[in-house]
mmCIF file of C-alpha atoms in Angstrom:
data_model
loop_
_atom_site.group_PDB
_atom_site.id
_atom_site.type_symbol
_atom_site.label_atom_id
_atom_site.label_comp_id
_atom_site.label_asym_id
_atom_site.label_seq_id
_atom_site.Cartn_x
_atom_site.Cartn_y
_atom_site.Cartn_z
ATOM 1 C CA MET A 14 -15.665 -21.157 -22.635
ATOM 2 C CA LYS A 15 -15.587 -23.937 -20.078
ATOM 3 C CA LYS A 16 -12.330 -24.129 -18.145
ATOM 4 C CA ALA A 17 -12.120 -27.857 -18.796
ATOM 5 C CA ALA A 18 -12.432 -27.339 -22.524
ATOM 6 C CA ILE A 19 -9.568 -24.853 -22.660
ATOM 7 C CA ALA A 20 -7.439 -26.897 -20.281
ATOM 8 C CA LEU A 21 -7.880 -30.088 -22.267
ATOM 9 C CA VAL A 22 -7.126 -28.408 -25.570
ATOM 10 C CA VAL A 23 -3.978 -26.852 -24.137
ATOM 11 C CA ALA A 24 -2.840 -30.147 -22.649
ATOM 12 C CA SER A 25 -3.565 -32.039 -25.834
ATOM 13 C CA VAL A 26 -0.967 -29.977 -27.668
ATOM 14 C CA PHE A 27 1.743 -31.832 -25.781
ATOM 15 C CA GLY A 28 0.601 -35.284 -26.881
ATOM 16 C CA MET A 29 -1.087 -34.891 -30.252
ATOM 17 C CA THR A 30 0.555 -34.827 -33.652
ATOM 18 C CA ALA A 31 0.040 -31.929 -35.997
ATOM 19 C CA CYS A 32 -2.187 -34.071 -38.187
ATOM 20 C CA GLN A 33 -4.357 -35.094 -35.258
ATOM 21 C CA GLN A 34 -4.696 -31.502 -34.123
ATOM 22 C CA GLN A 35 -5.846 -30.362 -37.540
ATOM 23 C CA ASN A 36 -8.511 -33.070 -37.737
ATOM 24 C CA ALA A 37 -9.858 -32.674 -34.192
ATOM 25 C CA ASP A 38 -12.542 -30.316 -33.025
ATOM 26 C CA PRO A 39 -10.477 -27.765 -31.036
ATOM 27 C CA LEU A 40 -13.252 -27.383 -28.454
ATOM 28 C CA ALA A 41 -14.082 -31.056 -28.008
ATOM 29 C CA VAL A 42 -13.656 -32.456 -24.500
ATOM 30 C CA THR A 43 -12.600 -36.078 -24.112
ATOM 31 C CA GLU A 44 -11.208 -38.039 -21.182
ATOM 32 C CA VAL A 45 -7.438 -38.520 -21.276
ATOM 33 C CA THR A 46 -5.387 -41.140 -19.461
ATOM 34 C CA LEU A 47 -2.702 -39.748 -17.196
ATOM 35 C CA ASP A 48 -0.577 -42.639 -15.948
ATOM 36 C CA THR A 49 2.827 -41.091 -15.402
ATOM 37 C CA GLU A 50 3.914 -38.117 -13.337
ATOM 38 C CA GLN A 51 5.185 -36.406 -16.480
ATOM 39 C CA GLN A 52 1.762 -36.772 -18.139
ATOM 40 C CA LYS A 53 0.078 -35.288 -15.087
ATOM 41 C CA GLN A 54 2.535 -32.399 -15.051
ATOM 42 C CA ALA A 55 1.905 -31.738 -18.747
ATOM 43 C CA TYR A 56 -1.837 -31.730 -18.183
ATOM 44 C CA ALA A 57 -1.499 -29.495 -15.119
ATOM 45 C CA TYR A 58 0.674 -27.063 -17.062
ATOM 46 C CA GLY A 59 -1.923 -26.868 -19.795
ATOM 47 C CA ALA A 60 -4.736 -26.535 -17.270
ATOM 48 C CA SER A 61 -2.952 -23.592 -15.640
ATOM 49 C CA VAL A 62 -2.600 -21.807 -18.975
ATOM 50 C CA GLY A 63 -6.205 -22.658 -19.800
ATOM 51 C CA SER A 64 -7.432 -21.332 -16.474
ATOM 52 C CA PHE A 65 -5.665 -18.034 -17.076
ATOM 53 C CA VAL A 66 -7.116 -17.731 -20.580
ATOM 54 C CA GLU A 67 -10.597 -18.664 -19.343
ATOM 55 C CA LYS A 68 -10.484 -15.896 -16.728
ATOM 56 C CA GLN A 69 -9.318 -13.357 -19.303
ATOM 57 C CA LEU A 70 -12.091 -14.329 -21.713
ATOM 58 C CA ALA A 71 -14.673 -14.111 -18.925
ATOM 59 C CA GLU A 72 -13.433 -10.641 -17.968
ATOM 60 C CA ASN A 73 -13.560 -9.522 -21.605
ATOM 61 C CA LYS A 74 -17.107 -10.833 -21.915
ATOM 62 C CA SER A 75 -18.119 -8.847 -18.826
ATOM 63 C CA LEU A 76 -16.854 -5.783 -20.714
ATOM 64 C CA GLU A 77 -19.043 -6.773 -23.691
ATOM 65 C CA ILE A 78 -15.983 -7.874 -25.673
ATOM 66 C CA ASP A 79 -16.856 -11.325 -26.968
ATOM 67 C CA LEU A 80 -13.967 -13.109 -28.683
ATOM 68 C CA ASP A 81 -14.478 -16.228 -30.809
ATOM 69 C CA ASN A 82 -13.346 -19.056 -28.524
ATOM 70 C CA ALA A 83 -12.580 -21.415 -31.391
ATOM 71 C CA LEU A 84 -10.258 -18.851 -32.980
ATOM 72 C CA VAL A 85 -8.498 -18.297 -29.646
ATOM 73 C CA VAL A 86 -7.769 -22.029 -29.499
ATOM 74 C CA LYS A 87 -6.746 -22.214 -33.168
ATOM 75 C CA GLY A 88 -4.330 -19.322 -32.662
ATOM 76 C CA PHE A 89 -2.834 -21.056 -29.638
ATOM 77 C CA ILE A 90 -2.356 -24.378 -31.430
ATOM 78 C CA ALA A 91 -0.897 -22.676 -34.520
ATOM 79 C CA ALA A 92 1.594 -20.751 -32.397
ATOM 80 C CA MET A 93 2.598 -23.943 -30.547
ATOM 81 C CA GLN A 94 3.479 -25.450 -33.924
ATOM 82 C CA GLY A 95 5.276 -22.323 -35.143
ATOM 83 C CA LYS A 96 2.580 -21.755 -37.761
ATOM 84 C CA SER A 97 0.909 -18.545 -36.618
ATOM 85 C CA GLN A 98 -0.613 -16.515 -39.448
ATOM 86 C CA PHE A 99 0.915 -13.368 -37.915
ATOM 87 C CA ASP A 100 4.576 -12.606 -37.364
ATOM 88 C CA ALA A 101 5.884 -11.198 -34.080
ATOM 89 C CA THR A 102 5.521 -7.574 -35.208
ATOM 90 C CA ALA A 103 1.907 -8.037 -36.299
ATOM 91 C CA LEU A 104 1.063 -9.921 -33.108
ATOM 92 C CA HIS A 105 2.531 -7.162 -30.976
ATOM 93 C CA GLN A 106 0.509 -4.505 -32.829
ATOM 94 C CA LEU A 107 -2.730 -6.498 -32.701
ATOM 95 C CA ASN A 108 -2.343 -7.186 -28.986
ATOM 96 C CA SER A 109 -1.476 -3.551 -28.334
ATOM 97 C CA ASP A 110 -4.602 -2.439 -30.197
ATOM 98 C CA PHE A 111 -6.693 -4.945 -28.252
ATOM 99 C CA ASP A 112 -5.290 -3.700 -24.940
ATOM 100 C CA LYS A 113 -6.531 -0.231 -25.876
ATOM 101 C CA VAL A 114 -9.997 -1.614 -26.601
ATOM 102 C CA VAL A 115 -10.073 -3.355 -23.221
ATOM 103 C CA LYS A 116 -8.835 -0.235 -21.422
ATOM 104 C CA GLU A 117 -11.533 1.897 -23.030
ATOM 105 C CA ALA A 118 -14.207 -0.677 -22.204
ATOM 106 C CA ARG A 119 -13.073 -0.678 -18.569
ATOM 107 C CA LEU A 120 -13.370 3.104 -18.412
ATOM 108 C CA VAL A 121 -16.898 2.958 -19.795
ATOM 109 C CA GLN A 122 -17.833 0.211 -17.356
ATOM 110 C CA ALA A 123 -16.316 2.143 -14.430
ATOM 111 C CA GLU A 124 -18.408 5.202 -15.279
ATOM 112 C CA LYS A 125 -21.555 3.079 -15.319
ATOM 113 C CA ASN A 126 -20.564 1.433 -12.030
ATOM 114 C CA THR A 127 -20.097 4.809 -10.342
ATOM 115 C CA GLN A 128 -23.680 5.871 -10.983
ATOM 116 C CA LYS A 129 -25.015 2.383 -10.323
ATOM 117 C CA GLY A 130 -23.339 2.361 -6.920
ATOM 118 C CA ILE A 131 -24.620 5.833 -6.023
ATOM 119 C CA ASP A 132 -28.201 4.921 -6.933
ATOM 120 C CA TRP A 133 -28.101 1.511 -5.217
ATOM 121 C CA LEU A 134 -26.624 2.846 -1.982
ATOM 122 C CA ALA A 135 -29.118 5.724 -1.892
ATOM 123 C CA GLU A 136 -31.975 3.214 -1.903
ATOM 124 C CA ASN A 137 -30.243 0.870 0.511
ATOM 125 C CA ALA A 138 -29.753 3.680 3.044
ATOM 126 C CA LYS A 139 -33.547 3.930 3.390
ATOM 127 C CA LYS A 140 -33.907 0.345 4.629
ATOM 128 C CA ASP A 141 -34.648 -0.435 8.267
ATOM 129 C CA GLY A 142 -31.556 -1.339 10.259
ATOM 130 C CA VAL A 143 -29.080 0.290 7.869
ATOM 131 C CA THR A 144 -26.829 2.953 9.403
ATOM 132 C CA VAL A 145 -24.799 5.426 7.328
ATOM 133 C CA THR A 146 -21.572 6.900 8.700
ATOM 134 C CA ASP A 147 -20.137 10.334 7.868
ATOM 135 C CA SER A 148 -17.819 8.759 5.274
ATOM 136 C CA GLY A 149 -20.736 7.162 3.407
ATOM 137 C CA LEU A 150 -20.086 3.645 4.699
ATOM 138 C CA GLN A 151 -23.317 1.754 5.369
ATOM 139 C CA TYR A 152 -23.689 -1.131 7.794
ATOM 140 C CA GLN A 153 -26.287 -3.428 9.284
ATOM 141 C CA VAL A 154 -25.853 -5.363 12.528
ATOM 142 C CA LEU A 155 -26.720 -9.021 11.950
ATOM 143 C CA VAL A 156 -25.454 -10.442 15.261
ATOM 144 C CA GLU A 157 -24.733 -8.301 18.301
ATOM 145 C CA ALA A 158 -22.009 -9.120 20.816
ATOM 146 C CA GLU A 159 -20.310 -7.547 23.821
ATOM 147 C CA GLY A 160 -16.660 -8.344 23.142
ATOM 148 C CA ASP A 161 -13.863 -5.810 22.707
ATOM 149 C CA LYS A 162 -13.635 -3.515 19.715
ATOM 150 C CA PRO A 163 -10.417 -3.311 17.677
ATOM 151 C CA VAL A 164 -8.550 -0.165 16.703
ATOM 152 C CA ALA A 165 -6.942 0.478 13.320
ATOM 153 C CA GLU A 166 -3.514 -0.699 14.493
ATOM 154 C CA ASP A 167 -4.839 -4.072 15.631
ATOM 155 C CA LYS A 168 -4.571 -7.343 13.783
ATOM 156 C CA VAL A 169 -7.887 -9.178 13.608
ATOM 157 C CA ARG A 170 -9.229 -12.620 12.717
ATOM 158 C CA VAL A 171 -12.436 -12.624 10.683
ATOM 159 C CA HIS A 172 -14.702 -14.724 8.530
ATOM 160 C CA TYR A 173 -16.193 -12.869 5.595
ATOM 161 C CA ARG A 174 -17.964 -13.083 2.266
ATOM 162 C CA GLY A 175 -17.698 -10.361 -0.386
ATOM 163 C CA THR A 176 -20.129 -9.827 -3.255
ATOM 164 C CA LEU A 177 -20.882 -7.317 -5.971
ATOM 165 C CA LEU A 178 -24.240 -5.548 -5.951
ATOM 166 C CA ASP A 179 -25.670 -8.240 -8.256
ATOM 167 C CA GLY A 180 -24.748 -10.971 -5.775
ATOM 168 C CA THR A 181 -21.639 -12.215 -7.576
ATOM 169 C CA GLU A 182 -19.237 -13.592 -4.969
ATOM 170 C CA PHE A 183 -15.652 -12.441 -5.489
ATOM 171 C CA ASP A 184 -14.055 -13.592 -2.249
ATOM 172 C CA SER A 185 -14.948 -15.668 0.792
ATOM 173 C CA SER A 186 -13.013 -17.024 3.748
ATOM 174 C CA TYR A 187 -15.901 -19.456 4.250
ATOM 175 C CA SER A 188 -15.214 -20.984 0.828
ATOM 176 C CA ARG A 189 -11.534 -21.367 1.689
ATOM 177 C CA GLY A 190 -12.467 -23.061 4.960
ATOM 178 C CA GLU A 191 -10.389 -20.860 7.251
ATOM 179 C CA PRO A 192 -10.624 -17.341 8.728
ATOM 180 C CA ALA A 193 -8.493 -14.480 7.470
ATOM 181 C CA GLU A 194 -6.051 -12.469 9.570
ATOM 182 C CA PHE A 195 -4.813 -8.972 8.755
ATOM 183 C CA PRO A 196 -3.948 -5.581 10.278
ATOM 184 C CA LEU A 197 -6.949 -3.271 10.017
ATOM 185 C CA ASN A 198 -4.882 -0.379 8.695
ATOM 186 C CA ARG A 199 -3.706 -2.383 5.673
ATOM 187 C CA VAL A 200 -7.051 -3.108 4.019
ATOM 188 C CA ILE A 201 -9.563 -1.018 2.095
ATOM 189 C CA PRO A 202 -10.838 2.063 3.981
ATOM 190 C CA GLY A 203 -14.356 0.634 4.281
ATOM 191 C CA TRP A 204 -12.972 -2.336 6.199
ATOM 192 C CA THR A 205 -10.675 -0.243 8.376
ATOM 193 C CA GLU A 206 -13.575 1.952 9.440
ATOM 194 C CA GLY A 207 -16.249 -0.723 9.568
ATOM 195 C CA VAL A 208 -14.524 -3.445 11.557
ATOM 196 C CA GLN A 209 -13.645 -0.919 14.266
ATOM 197 C CA LEU A 210 -17.398 -0.580 14.861
ATOM 198 C CA MET A 211 -17.671 -4.287 15.663
ATOM 199 C CA ASN A 212 -17.385 -6.118 18.960
ATOM 200 C CA VAL A 213 -15.650 -9.491 18.974
ATOM 201 C CA GLY A 214 -18.319 -12.104 18.329
ATOM 202 C CA SER A 215 -20.540 -9.817 16.280
ATOM 203 C CA LYS A 216 -21.508 -10.104 12.617
ATOM 204 C CA PHE A 217 -22.114 -7.060 10.432
ATOM 205 C CA LYS A 218 -23.090 -6.490 6.834
ATOM 206 C CA PHE A 219 -21.210 -3.633 5.177
ATOM 207 C CA PHE A 220 -22.250 -1.743 2.058
ATOM 208 C CA ILE A 221 -19.116 -0.005 0.863
ATOM 209 C CA PRO A 222 -19.022 2.847 -1.709
ATOM 210 C CA SER A 223 -16.379 2.446 -4.392
ATOM 211 C CA GLU A 224 -14.273 5.300 -2.994
ATOM 212 C CA LEU A 225 -13.962 3.329 0.265
ATOM 213 C CA ALA A 226 -13.203 0.118 -1.636
ATOM 214 C CA TYR A 227 -10.922 -0.210 -4.666
ATOM 215 C CA GLY A 228 -11.946 2.957 -6.493
ATOM 216 C CA PRO A 229 -11.371 2.962 -10.264
ATOM 217 C CA ARG A 230 -8.953 0.019 -10.044
ATOM 218 C CA SER A 231 -10.245 -3.272 -11.421
ATOM 219 C CA THR A 232 -9.091 -6.277 -9.388
ATOM 220 C CA GLY A 233 -10.015 -9.922 -9.961
ATOM 221 C CA LYS A 234 -13.791 -10.179 -10.353
ATOM 222 C CA ILE A 235 -14.264 -6.607 -9.118
ATOM 223 C CA PRO A 236 -14.718 -4.051 -11.928
ATOM 224 C CA GLY A 237 -13.536 -0.491 -11.430
ATOM 225 C CA ASN A 238 -15.681 1.837 -9.290
ATOM 226 C CA SER A 239 -17.720 -1.024 -7.854
ATOM 227 C CA ALA A 240 -19.661 -0.628 -4.617
ATOM 228 C CA LEU A 241 -19.197 -3.791 -2.566
ATOM 229 C CA ILE A 242 -21.112 -5.808 0.018
ATOM 230 C CA PHE A 243 -19.371 -7.739 2.793
ATOM 231 C CA GLU A 244 -20.730 -9.952 5.532
ATOM 232 C CA VAL A 245 -18.108 -9.975 8.287
ATOM 233 C CA GLU A 246 -17.778 -11.942 11.524
ATOM 234 C CA LEU A 247 -15.204 -10.563 13.946
ATOM 235 C CA LEU A 248 -13.777 -13.681 15.581
ATOM 236 C CA ASP A 249 -10.894 -12.247 17.551
ATOM 237 C CA ILE A 250 -8.413 -9.425 18.058
ATOM 238 C CA ILE A 251 -4.970 -10.978 17.921
ATOM 239 C CA GLY A 252 -2.832 -8.001 18.890
ATOM 240 C CA LYS A 253 -0.639 -5.547 17.086
ATOM 241 C CA PRO A 254 1.158 -6.609 13.887
ATOM 242 C CA ALA A 255 4.904 -7.049 14.152
ATOM 243 C CA THR A 256 6.966 -4.025 13.161
ATOM 244 C CA ASN A 257 10.338 -4.131 11.458
#
């Protein structure tokens, strides 16, 4: 489902009558006029809810759970009008059952990701320029430099881009338009180890096994037990983090 479609449907609930809602295509996208601050706030509120729902539906689809988008919207509109076909008890049970389905699907996906990561990294380790450390971390030097190297207790400034093995980008300081700063001992183990190998001014590519990343935990666009790829530029070492 397109984010705009969900957002517009959600926002339309605030301004449409029940009759209009019943006659309209729940997935139709039309331009709306937003003249007042209150109208903009209503639309933004709906867009926020829609964005959340869109992300949940996308995650479910990645788990091979494909919900009917039109029914999702119909259920939302019905509930907004107090006309849901299920009472609170039934809704709670249905959602609880669905949570179990999602949890099981995540476990299955995580098992597949474990083997996928092992196989992919085994092949990647054979490539020219790829070094494998004792922990299983793999790295490739893209740009060499002669600056200082940080230690785990240092705070560093970096630019980076993170992707899954299929190239899906899940995070990027480049996209945000500003570098990231963090203490090296407060990130995933693959980063803590890897960035300490870098000189300021260098750029490395890291291939991180799941056990040195987020392990079985699913986070954002990263499914459980995913091996990850990061391109990292070490811009600066900015000293030790403040202690309380």
